[in-house]
């Protein structure tokens, strides 16, 4: 781990997140390092300016490569530019929405769309019908996929709080298509463009969100409807199990990390927990406010939390989180499940509870720092997770296993 912001863990977290994509071709260490070193801790204007300047340079050179017919160089540049536009706006999360955030998101989307059009394997933009609107995503296929061939085992990706399909491409689609899987990426309510462009907030009943996604996947000729797995990343470690609990068509579940009721471990007094949701929001705000005093806490709770959930106070946010439960539905998960815990990821603290509650066959895998697979969602060595997850998935979704 490289330290660029000793006194600013928020900026360090966002820098780490970009660097983690180097192995996927979606960032370069030198670009991230040079950009981070030009930014003063806490300077959000400087942060936005430096990362967007880098992204614009890459997008311009990618366009020049495309004009010259240098498709591979163009695709590489557009993919990295998308990462850097996303990195630029992450500190700006919150309402009222900063116009720079929407501008950078639109540029990120444009660059990723240009990358998708030039990618060495099919990356098809899709729109999935959902409650009178659509959810945007991408269907990604292996480079050697045969349109006339047999349908493929498929991973449906569920991303996290502040992620989107562009980041999920690097985290889920890249390792999936390399192994012969199709991968369906989708932004749900509260995520990516569904939040930023459509204004739909996060919701706890992810089974309602996942169901039309599985409908869509099962209707594609490239997808083997009997071999659909759901893989959740970050908050997706809650959303994916919640969704799978309401859909018996899913053949396998991977929760990375395994999560539980979202208020578990927040340290609220037992008497307050017992009274939820019938607690005065002002009482809850007073309890939670100290956790929001640091820049990291303010970003997570006030900026991201209030905007994503569509609430106006920390107290209302806690009441909303009380609706996000797995304890009441995990016993409905009958498909094989892989639950991931990581010694350096606090969000996996209750992975054992999820594992134990799942009704179907289940495996708990513990990853950690011995081989560098530390950090939230193993960002410092995703290859270790990929090996565990996809080797396990191969055993579940192989044609022999399906017979």
Tab-separated table of C-alpha atoms in Angstrom:
chain	number	residue	atom	x	y	z
A	1	UNK	CA	0.000	0.000	0.000
A	2	UNK	CA	1.360	3.404	-0.990
A	3	UNK	CA	0.669	6.311	1.339
A	4	UNK	CA	-0.077	9.572	-0.467
A	5	UNK	CA	-2.304	11.245	2.141
A	6	UNK	CA	-1.069	10.430	5.637
A	7	UNK	CA	-3.401	13.014	7.162
A	8	UNK	CA	-6.380	12.463	4.883
A	9	UNK	CA	-7.745	8.903	4.996
A	10	UNK	CA	-10.646	9.881	2.746
A	11	UNK	CA	-8.407	10.954	-0.126
A	12	UNK	CA	-6.191	7.945	0.537
A	13	UNK	CA	-9.195	5.625	0.255
A	14	UNK	CA	-10.222	7.081	-3.096
A	15	UNK	CA	-6.651	6.881	-4.409
A	16	UNK	CA	-6.369	3.261	-3.294
A	17	UNK	CA	-9.599	2.495	-5.077
A	18	UNK	CA	-8.223	3.762	-8.381
A	19	UNK	CA	-4.873	1.992	-7.939
A	20	UNK	CA	-6.686	-1.289	-7.257
A	21	UNK	CA	-7.816	-1.290	-10.905
A	22	UNK	CA	-4.287	-1.221	-12.327
A	23	UNK	CA	-4.241	-4.999	-12.733
A	24	UNK	CA	-7.488	-4.791	-14.738
A	25	UNK	CA	-6.194	-2.213	-17.218
A	26	UNK	CA	-8.503	0.456	-15.813
A	27	UNK	CA	-5.757	2.577	-14.206
A	28	UNK	CA	-1.973	3.014	-14.215
A	29	UNK	CA	0.178	3.319	-11.114
A	30	UNK	CA	2.251	6.168	-12.520
A	31	UNK	CA	-0.815	8.204	-13.496
A	32	UNK	CA	-2.422	7.724	-10.081
A	33	UNK	CA	0.798	8.464	-8.208
A	34	UNK	CA	1.670	11.599	-10.160
A	35	UNK	CA	-1.862	12.948	-9.826
A	36	UNK	CA	-2.204	12.226	-6.108
A	37	UNK	CA	1.122	13.929	-5.331
A	38	UNK	CA	-0.141	17.176	-6.872
A	39	UNK	CA	-3.100	17.387	-4.468
A	40	UNK	CA	-3.092	18.925	-1.015
A	41	UNK	CA	-4.933	16.946	1.709
A	42	UNK	CA	-8.524	18.117	2.093
A	43	UNK	CA	-8.492	20.242	-1.085
A	44	UNK	CA	-11.580	18.935	-2.869
A	45	UNK	CA	-11.406	21.542	-5.609
A	46	UNK	CA	-7.787	20.601	-6.273
A	47	UNK	CA	-8.706	16.925	-6.184
A	48	UNK	CA	-11.441	17.376	-8.760
A	49	UNK	CA	-9.269	19.557	-10.969
A	50	UNK	CA	-6.263	17.225	-11.031
A	51	UNK	CA	-8.176	14.001	-11.678
A	52	UNK	CA	-10.388	15.525	-14.365
A	53	UNK	CA	-7.343	17.055	-16.060
A	54	UNK	CA	-5.758	13.605	-16.255
A	55	UNK	CA	-8.987	12.045	-17.501
A	56	UNK	CA	-9.454	14.712	-20.179
A	57	UNK	CA	-5.902	14.218	-21.449
A	58	UNK	CA	-6.445	10.489	-21.741
A	59	UNK	CA	-9.826	10.903	-23.427
A	60	UNK	CA	-8.282	13.305	-25.956
A	61	UNK	CA	-5.401	10.979	-26.811
A	62	UNK	CA	-7.797	8.037	-26.984
A	63	UNK	CA	-9.855	9.970	-29.504
A	64	UNK	CA	-6.731	10.629	-31.554
A	65	UNK	CA	-5.888	6.921	-31.482
A	66	UNK	CA	-9.407	6.033	-32.579
A	67	UNK	CA	-9.274	8.539	-35.441
A	68	UNK	CA	-6.089	6.858	-36.620
A	69	UNK	CA	-7.619	3.393	-36.397
A	70	UNK	CA	-5.542	2.418	-33.356
A	71	UNK	CA	-8.433	0.658	-31.657
A	72	UNK	CA	-6.548	-1.066	-28.851
A	73	UNK	CA	-4.789	2.121	-27.762
A	74	UNK	CA	-8.084	3.989	-27.917
A	75	UNK	CA	-9.903	1.390	-25.826
A	76	UNK	CA	-7.153	1.407	-23.185
A	77	UNK	CA	-7.231	5.184	-22.904
A	78	UNK	CA	-11.000	5.447	-22.703
A	79	UNK	CA	-11.196	2.831	-19.951
A	80	UNK	CA	-8.623	4.602	-17.786
A	81	UNK	CA	-10.229	7.987	-18.449
A	82	UNK	CA	-13.540	6.596	-17.171
A	83	UNK	CA	-11.835	5.497	-13.941
A	84	UNK	CA	-10.281	8.922	-13.383
A	85	UNK	CA	-13.490	10.857	-14.052
A	86	UNK	CA	-15.173	8.632	-11.448
A	87	UNK	CA	-12.326	9.181	-8.992
A	88	UNK	CA	-12.647	12.942	-9.473
A	89	UNK	CA	-16.241	13.199	-8.288
A	90	UNK	CA	-16.249	10.721	-5.415
A	91	UNK	CA	-15.487	13.318	-2.692
A	92	UNK	CA	-18.390	15.440	-4.004
A	93	UNK	CA	-21.121	12.936	-3.107
A	94	UNK	CA	-24.137	14.522	-1.463
A	95	UNK	CA	-27.069	16.880	-1.865
A	96	UNK	CA	-27.518	19.421	-3.226
A	97	UNK	CA	-25.746	17.617	-6.043
A	98	UNK	CA	-22.638	19.458	-7.200
A	99	UNK	CA	-22.889	20.108	-10.981
A	100	UNK	CA	-19.267	19.006	-11.274
A	101	UNK	CA	-20.317	15.545	-10.115
A	102	UNK	CA	-22.935	15.169	-12.822
A	103	UNK	CA	-20.563	16.562	-15.452
A	104	UNK	CA	-17.807	14.119	-14.478
A	105	UNK	CA	-20.261	11.228	-14.330
A	106	UNK	CA	-21.502	12.017	-17.834
A	107	UNK	CA	-17.907	12.114	-19.083
A	108	UNK	CA	-17.152	8.846	-17.286
A	109	UNK	CA	-20.177	7.257	-18.963
A	110	UNK	CA	-19.192	8.590	-22.389
A	111	UNK	CA	-15.643	7.280	-22.027
A	112	UNK	CA	-16.783	3.876	-20.839
A	113	UNK	CA	-19.261	3.719	-23.712
A	114	UNK	CA	-16.415	4.448	-26.140
A	115	UNK	CA	-14.332	1.748	-24.464
A	116	UNK	CA	-17.210	-0.741	-24.715
A	117	UNK	CA	-17.536	-0.099	-28.442
A	118	UNK	CA	-13.837	-0.861	-28.950
A	119	UNK	CA	-13.278	-3.579	-26.327
A	120	UNK	CA	-11.634	-6.807	-27.514
A	121	UNK	CA	-14.678	-8.767	-26.320
A	122	UNK	CA	-18.401	-7.952	-26.555
A	123	UNK	CA	-19.553	-5.320	-24.035
A	124	UNK	CA	-23.157	-4.534	-24.971
A	125	UNK	CA	-25.118	-1.694	-23.362
A	126	UNK	CA	-28.525	-2.912	-22.155
A	127	UNK	CA	-31.623	-1.458	-20.519
A	128	UNK	CA	-33.569	-3.690	-18.126
A	129	UNK	CA	-37.281	-2.899	-17.601
A	130	UNK	CA	-38.023	-1.954	-13.984
A	131	UNK	CA	-41.156	-0.400	-12.479
A	132	UNK	CA	-42.011	1.881	-15.380
A	133	UNK	CA	-38.428	2.813	-16.154
A	134	UNK	CA	-35.228	0.926	-16.958
A	135	UNK	CA	-32.012	-0.006	-15.203
A	136	UNK	CA	-28.859	0.520	-17.292
A	137	UNK	CA	-26.186	-2.101	-17.596
A	138	UNK	CA	-23.851	-4.066	-19.830
A	139	UNK	CA	-23.854	-7.675	-20.976
A	140	UNK	CA	-20.244	-8.803	-21.279
A	141	UNK	CA	-19.245	-11.956	-23.167
A	142	UNK	CA	-15.981	-13.846	-23.693
A	143	UNK	CA	-13.982	-12.823	-26.739
A	144	UNK	CA	-14.523	-16.212	-28.351
A	145	UNK	CA	-18.239	-16.437	-27.589
A	146	UNK	CA	-20.085	-18.163	-30.428
A	147	UNK	CA	-23.524	-16.625	-31.132
A	148	UNK	CA	-24.638	-19.999	-32.453
A	149	UNK	CA	-23.040	-21.929	-29.619
A	150	UNK	CA	-24.496	-23.168	-26.348
A	151	UNK	CA	-25.614	-20.570	-23.784
A	152	UNK	CA	-23.100	-19.599	-21.127
A	153	UNK	CA	-23.034	-19.750	-17.347
A	154	UNK	CA	-23.584	-16.174	-16.250
A	155	UNK	CA	-22.630	-13.950	-13.342
A	156	UNK	CA	-25.069	-11.186	-12.412
A	157	UNK	CA	-23.078	-8.433	-10.701
A	158	UNK	CA	-24.467	-6.472	-7.746
A	159	UNK	CA	-22.294	-3.473	-6.876
A	160	UNK	CA	-22.170	-1.327	-3.767
A	161	UNK	CA	-23.139	1.977	-2.185
A	162	UNK	CA	-21.085	4.349	-4.332
A	163	UNK	CA	-19.993	2.050	-7.133
A	164	UNK	CA	-21.423	1.661	-10.624
A	165	UNK	CA	-21.350	-0.641	-13.643
A	166	UNK	CA	-18.129	0.909	-14.958
A	167	UNK	CA	-16.191	-0.022	-11.830
A	168	UNK	CA	-17.987	-3.379	-11.624
A	169	UNK	CA	-16.732	-4.173	-15.126
A	170	UNK	CA	-13.165	-4.245	-13.825
A	171	UNK	CA	-14.064	-6.049	-10.609
A	172	UNK	CA	-16.475	-8.687	-11.921
A	173	UNK	CA	-16.696	-8.796	-15.718
A	174	UNK	CA	-12.960	-8.972	-16.456
A	175	UNK	CA	-12.322	-12.137	-14.412
A	176	UNK	CA	-15.653	-13.654	-15.496
A	177	UNK	CA	-15.215	-13.409	-19.259
A	178	UNK	CA	-11.613	-14.627	-19.019
A	179	UNK	CA	-13.017	-17.837	-17.567
A	180	UNK	CA	-15.730	-18.301	-20.174
A	181	UNK	CA	-18.621	-16.757	-18.250
A	182	UNK	CA	-21.045	-14.119	-19.416
A	183	UNK	CA	-21.414	-11.228	-16.961
A	184	UNK	CA	-24.414	-8.947	-16.619
A	185	UNK	CA	-23.642	-5.618	-14.959
A	186	UNK	CA	-26.494	-3.430	-13.751
A	187	UNK	CA	-27.008	-0.298	-11.659
A	188	UNK	CA	-29.968	-0.575	-9.317
A	189	UNK	CA	-31.795	2.116	-7.321
A	190	UNK	CA	-29.322	4.264	-5.419
A	191	UNK	CA	-26.396	3.285	-7.643
A	192	UNK	CA	-24.605	4.946	-10.548
A	193	UNK	CA	-26.779	6.602	-13.128
A	194	UNK	CA	-29.986	5.338	-11.495
A	195	UNK	CA	-29.194	7.654	-8.586
A	196	UNK	CA	-27.415	10.444	-10.442
A	197	UNK	CA	-29.551	10.684	-13.564
A	198	UNK	CA	-32.862	9.081	-12.559
A	199	UNK	CA	-33.004	10.087	-8.906
A	200	UNK	CA	-34.044	6.645	-7.628
A	201	UNK	CA	-32.827	6.006	-4.080
A	202	UNK	CA	-31.534	2.845	-2.470
A	203	UNK	CA	-34.136	0.390	-1.205
A	204	UNK	CA	-33.915	-2.628	1.107
A	205	UNK	CA	-36.158	-5.025	-0.862
A	206	UNK	CA	-33.473	-5.993	-3.368
A	207	UNK	CA	-35.465	-9.110	-4.217
A	208	UNK	CA	-37.787	-6.707	-6.058
A	209	UNK	CA	-34.816	-5.264	-7.933
A	210	UNK	CA	-33.116	-8.573	-8.723
A	211	UNK	CA	-36.197	-10.329	-10.040
A	212	UNK	CA	-36.500	-8.334	-13.313
A	213	UNK	CA	-32.720	-8.533	-13.742
A	214	UNK	CA	-32.919	-12.341	-13.638
A	215	UNK	CA	-35.924	-12.169	-15.976
A	216	UNK	CA	-33.825	-10.217	-18.444
A	217	UNK	CA	-30.782	-12.446	-18.131
A	218	UNK	CA	-32.839	-15.622	-18.545
A	219	UNK	CA	-34.370	-14.195	-21.711
A	220	UNK	CA	-31.030	-13.655	-23.449
A	221	UNK	CA	-29.982	-16.403	-25.850
A	222	UNK	CA	-26.363	-16.079	-24.697
A	223	UNK	CA	-27.309	-16.927	-21.100
A	224	UNK	CA	-27.940	-20.384	-19.695
A	225	UNK	CA	-30.990	-19.686	-17.550
A	226	UNK	CA	-30.230	-22.706	-15.389
A	227	UNK	CA	-26.712	-21.508	-14.543
A	228	UNK	CA	-27.096	-17.926	-13.294
A	229	UNK	CA	-25.019	-16.863	-10.305
A	230	UNK	CA	-25.346	-13.605	-8.377
A	231	UNK	CA	-22.148	-11.971	-7.097
A	232	UNK	CA	-22.320	-9.043	-4.684
A	233	UNK	CA	-19.452	-6.633	-3.975
A	234	UNK	CA	-19.193	-4.233	-1.008
A	235	UNK	CA	-22.777	-3.304	-0.059
A	236	UNK	CA	-23.631	-5.906	-2.686
A	237	UNK	CA	-22.611	-8.363	0.037
A	238	UNK	CA	-25.923	-7.395	1.644
A	239	UNK	CA	-27.988	-6.650	-1.469
A	240	UNK	CA	-27.124	-9.862	-3.340
A	241	UNK	CA	-28.193	-12.234	-0.527
A	242	UNK	CA	-31.308	-10.154	0.049
A	243	UNK	CA	-32.172	-10.398	-3.640
A	244	UNK	CA	-31.423	-14.114	-3.918
A	245	UNK	CA	-33.645	-14.808	-0.898
A	246	UNK	CA	-36.599	-13.913	-3.112
A	247	UNK	CA	-35.687	-15.729	-6.328
A	248	UNK	CA	-35.345	-19.508	-6.483
A	249	UNK	CA	-34.003	-19.414	-10.046
A	250	UNK	CA	-30.527	-18.340	-8.933
A	251	UNK	CA	-28.093	-21.250	-9.066
A	252	UNK	CA	-25.345	-19.799	-6.840
A	253	UNK	CA	-24.624	-16.798	-4.606
A	254	UNK	CA	-21.339	-15.080	-3.748
A	255	UNK	CA	-21.346	-12.402	-1.032
A	256	UNK	CA	-18.131	-10.340	-0.908
A	257	UNK	CA	-18.070	-9.586	1.946
A	258	UNK	CA	-20.788	-11.502	3.727
A	259	UNK	CA	-22.930	-8.934	5.543
A	260	UNK	CA	-25.846	-8.970	7.959
A	261	UNK	CA	-28.446	-6.476	9.194
A	262	UNK	CA	-26.932	-3.080	8.443
A	263	UNK	CA	-27.342	-1.748	11.971
A	264	UNK	CA	-25.519	-4.726	13.471
A	265	UNK	CA	-22.250	-3.571	14.964
A	266	UNK	CA	-23.057	0.152	14.885
A	267	UNK	CA	-22.941	0.269	18.667
A	268	UNK	CA	-26.368	1.726	19.289
A	269	UNK	CA	-27.645	1.183	22.848
A	270	UNK	CA	-29.755	-1.991	23.179
A	271	UNK	CA	-32.797	-0.058	24.370
A	272	UNK	CA	-32.624	2.125	21.254
A	273	UNK	CA	-32.304	-0.939	18.999
A	274	UNK	CA	-35.348	-2.465	20.707
A	275	UNK	CA	-37.442	0.640	20.001
A	276	UNK	CA	-36.543	1.019	16.333
A	277	UNK	CA	-38.067	2.199	14.072
A	278	UNK	CA	-40.221	4.081	16.611
A	279	UNK	CA	-37.460	6.352	17.872
A	280	UNK	CA	-37.366	10.148	17.667
A	281	UNK	CA	-34.948	11.001	14.818
A	282	UNK	CA	-33.479	13.801	16.944
A	283	UNK	CA	-32.521	11.274	19.623
A	284	UNK	CA	-30.768	9.142	17.011
A	285	UNK	CA	-29.038	12.133	15.456
A	286	UNK	CA	-27.513	13.030	18.812
A	287	UNK	CA	-26.208	9.477	19.198
A	288	UNK	CA	-24.695	9.239	15.719
A	289	UNK	CA	-23.444	12.803	15.184
A	290	UNK	CA	-20.001	12.228	16.790
A	291	UNK	CA	-19.262	9.538	14.203
A	292	UNK	CA	-19.837	12.113	11.447
A	293	UNK	CA	-17.355	14.676	12.738
A	294	UNK	CA	-14.320	13.339	10.842
A	295	UNK	CA	-14.055	13.876	7.052
A	296	UNK	CA	-14.383	10.108	6.505
A	297	UNK	CA	-17.408	9.839	8.784
A	298	UNK	CA	-19.054	12.883	7.268
A	299	UNK	CA	-18.577	11.525	3.755
A	300	UNK	CA	-19.957	8.086	4.605
A	301	UNK	CA	-22.858	9.114	6.807
A	302	UNK	CA	-23.877	12.623	5.775
A	303	UNK	CA	-22.806	12.967	2.157
A	304	UNK	CA	-23.250	9.448	0.808
A	305	UNK	CA	-25.771	8.156	3.321
A	306	UNK	CA	-28.343	10.941	3.204
A	307	UNK	CA	-28.157	11.339	-0.575
A	308	UNK	CA	-28.281	7.644	-1.428
A	309	UNK	CA	-31.203	6.948	0.893
A	310	UNK	CA	-33.073	10.189	0.244
A	311	UNK	CA	-33.329	11.277	3.889
A	312	UNK	CA	-32.611	14.619	5.519
A	313	UNK	CA	-31.034	13.804	8.885
A	314	UNK	CA	-28.743	11.276	10.505
A	315	UNK	CA	-31.630	10.137	12.681
A	316	UNK	CA	-33.802	9.460	9.659
A	317	UNK	CA	-30.855	7.648	8.102
A	318	UNK	CA	-30.579	5.267	11.075
A	319	UNK	CA	-34.310	4.584	10.964
A	320	UNK	CA	-33.995	3.828	7.263
A	321	UNK	CA	-31.067	1.473	7.870
A	322	UNK	CA	-33.183	-0.489	10.344
A	323	UNK	CA	-35.170	-1.718	7.328
A	324	UNK	CA	-32.064	-3.308	5.791
A	325	UNK	CA	-32.135	-6.790	7.282
A	326	UNK	CA	-30.982	-10.262	6.302
A	327	UNK	CA	-31.767	-11.995	9.589
A	328	UNK	CA	-35.402	-12.415	8.557
A	329	UNK	CA	-34.788	-13.705	5.011
A	330	UNK	CA	-31.400	-15.490	4.906
A	331	UNK	CA	-33.070	-18.804	5.731
A	332	UNK	CA	-34.831	-18.638	2.359
A	333	UNK	CA	-31.528	-18.852	0.446
A	334	UNK	CA	-31.486	-22.436	-0.809
A	335	UNK	CA	-28.860	-22.249	-3.557
A	336	UNK	CA	-25.150	-22.910	-2.868
A	337	UNK	CA	-23.550	-19.828	-1.316
A	338	UNK	CA	-19.972	-18.644	-0.931
A	339	UNK	CA	-19.588	-16.128	1.892
A	340	UNK	CA	-16.368	-14.108	2.056
A	341	UNK	CA	-14.782	-12.754	5.232
A	342	UNK	CA	-11.606	-10.698	5.385
A	343	UNK	CA	-9.622	-10.020	8.535
A	344	UNK	CA	-8.954	-6.449	7.425
A	345	UNK	CA	-12.494	-5.606	6.277
A	346	UNK	CA	-14.817	-4.492	9.104
A	347	UNK	CA	-17.841	-4.943	6.837
A	348	UNK	CA	-17.295	-8.712	6.984
A	349	UNK	CA	-17.527	-8.828	10.784
A	350	UNK	CA	-20.849	-10.677	10.596
A	351	UNK	CA	-20.043	-12.981	7.677
A	352	UNK	CA	-20.317	-16.009	9.954
A	353	UNK	CA	-23.914	-15.069	10.814
A	354	UNK	CA	-24.878	-14.956	7.141
A	355	UNK	CA	-23.098	-18.238	6.458
A	356	UNK	CA	-24.825	-19.989	9.336
A	357	UNK	CA	-28.269	-18.672	8.398
A	358	UNK	CA	-28.194	-19.736	4.724
A	359	UNK	CA	-30.371	-22.820	4.260
A	360	UNK	CA	-28.589	-24.293	1.252
A	361	UNK	CA	-25.064	-25.663	0.853
A	362	UNK	CA	-22.587	-23.005	1.943
A	363	UNK	CA	-18.898	-22.234	2.202
A	364	UNK	CA	-17.195	-19.575	4.310
A	365	UNK	CA	-13.800	-18.462	2.998
A	366	UNK	CA	-11.524	-16.259	5.090
A	367	UNK	CA	-9.044	-14.104	3.203
A	368	UNK	CA	-6.418	-11.847	4.660
A	369	UNK	CA	-3.077	-10.143	4.468
A	370	UNK	CA	-0.736	-13.136	4.298
A	371	UNK	CA	-0.870	-13.106	0.505
A	372	UNK	CA	-1.713	-9.410	0.186
A	373	UNK	CA	-5.455	-9.969	-0.175
A	374	UNK	CA	-6.315	-7.310	2.363
A	375	UNK	CA	-8.514	-4.240	2.306
A	376	UNK	CA	-12.204	-3.843	1.608
A	377	UNK	CA	-13.199	-6.417	-1.034
A	378	UNK	CA	-9.554	-7.530	-1.253
A	379	UNK	CA	-8.664	-4.460	-3.316
A	380	UNK	CA	-4.941	-5.112	-2.927
A	381	UNK	CA	-5.105	-8.575	-4.460
A	382	UNK	CA	-8.334	-9.266	-6.287
A	383	UNK	CA	-6.718	-12.258	-7.992
A	384	UNK	CA	-6.932	-14.229	-4.747
A	385	UNK	CA	-10.649	-13.526	-4.530
A	386	UNK	CA	-11.118	-14.348	-8.225
A	387	UNK	CA	-9.455	-17.726	-7.793
A	388	UNK	CA	-11.551	-18.592	-4.735
A	389	UNK	CA	-14.810	-17.338	-6.189
A	390	UNK	CA	-14.595	-18.658	-9.720
A	391	UNK	CA	-12.975	-21.989	-8.851
A	392	UNK	CA	-15.852	-22.533	-6.421
A	393	UNK	CA	-18.335	-21.349	-9.038
A	394	UNK	CA	-16.876	-23.704	-11.653
A	395	UNK	CA	-17.717	-26.600	-9.358
A	396	UNK	CA	-21.269	-25.388	-8.899
A	397	UNK	CA	-22.147	-24.365	-12.464
A	398	UNK	CA	-20.214	-26.894	-14.521
A	399	UNK	CA	-22.471	-28.855	-16.908
A	400	UNK	CA	-21.691	-32.005	-14.922
A	401	UNK	CA	-22.905	-30.374	-11.718
A	402	UNK	CA	-26.112	-29.264	-13.397
A	403	UNK	CA	-27.026	-32.812	-14.470
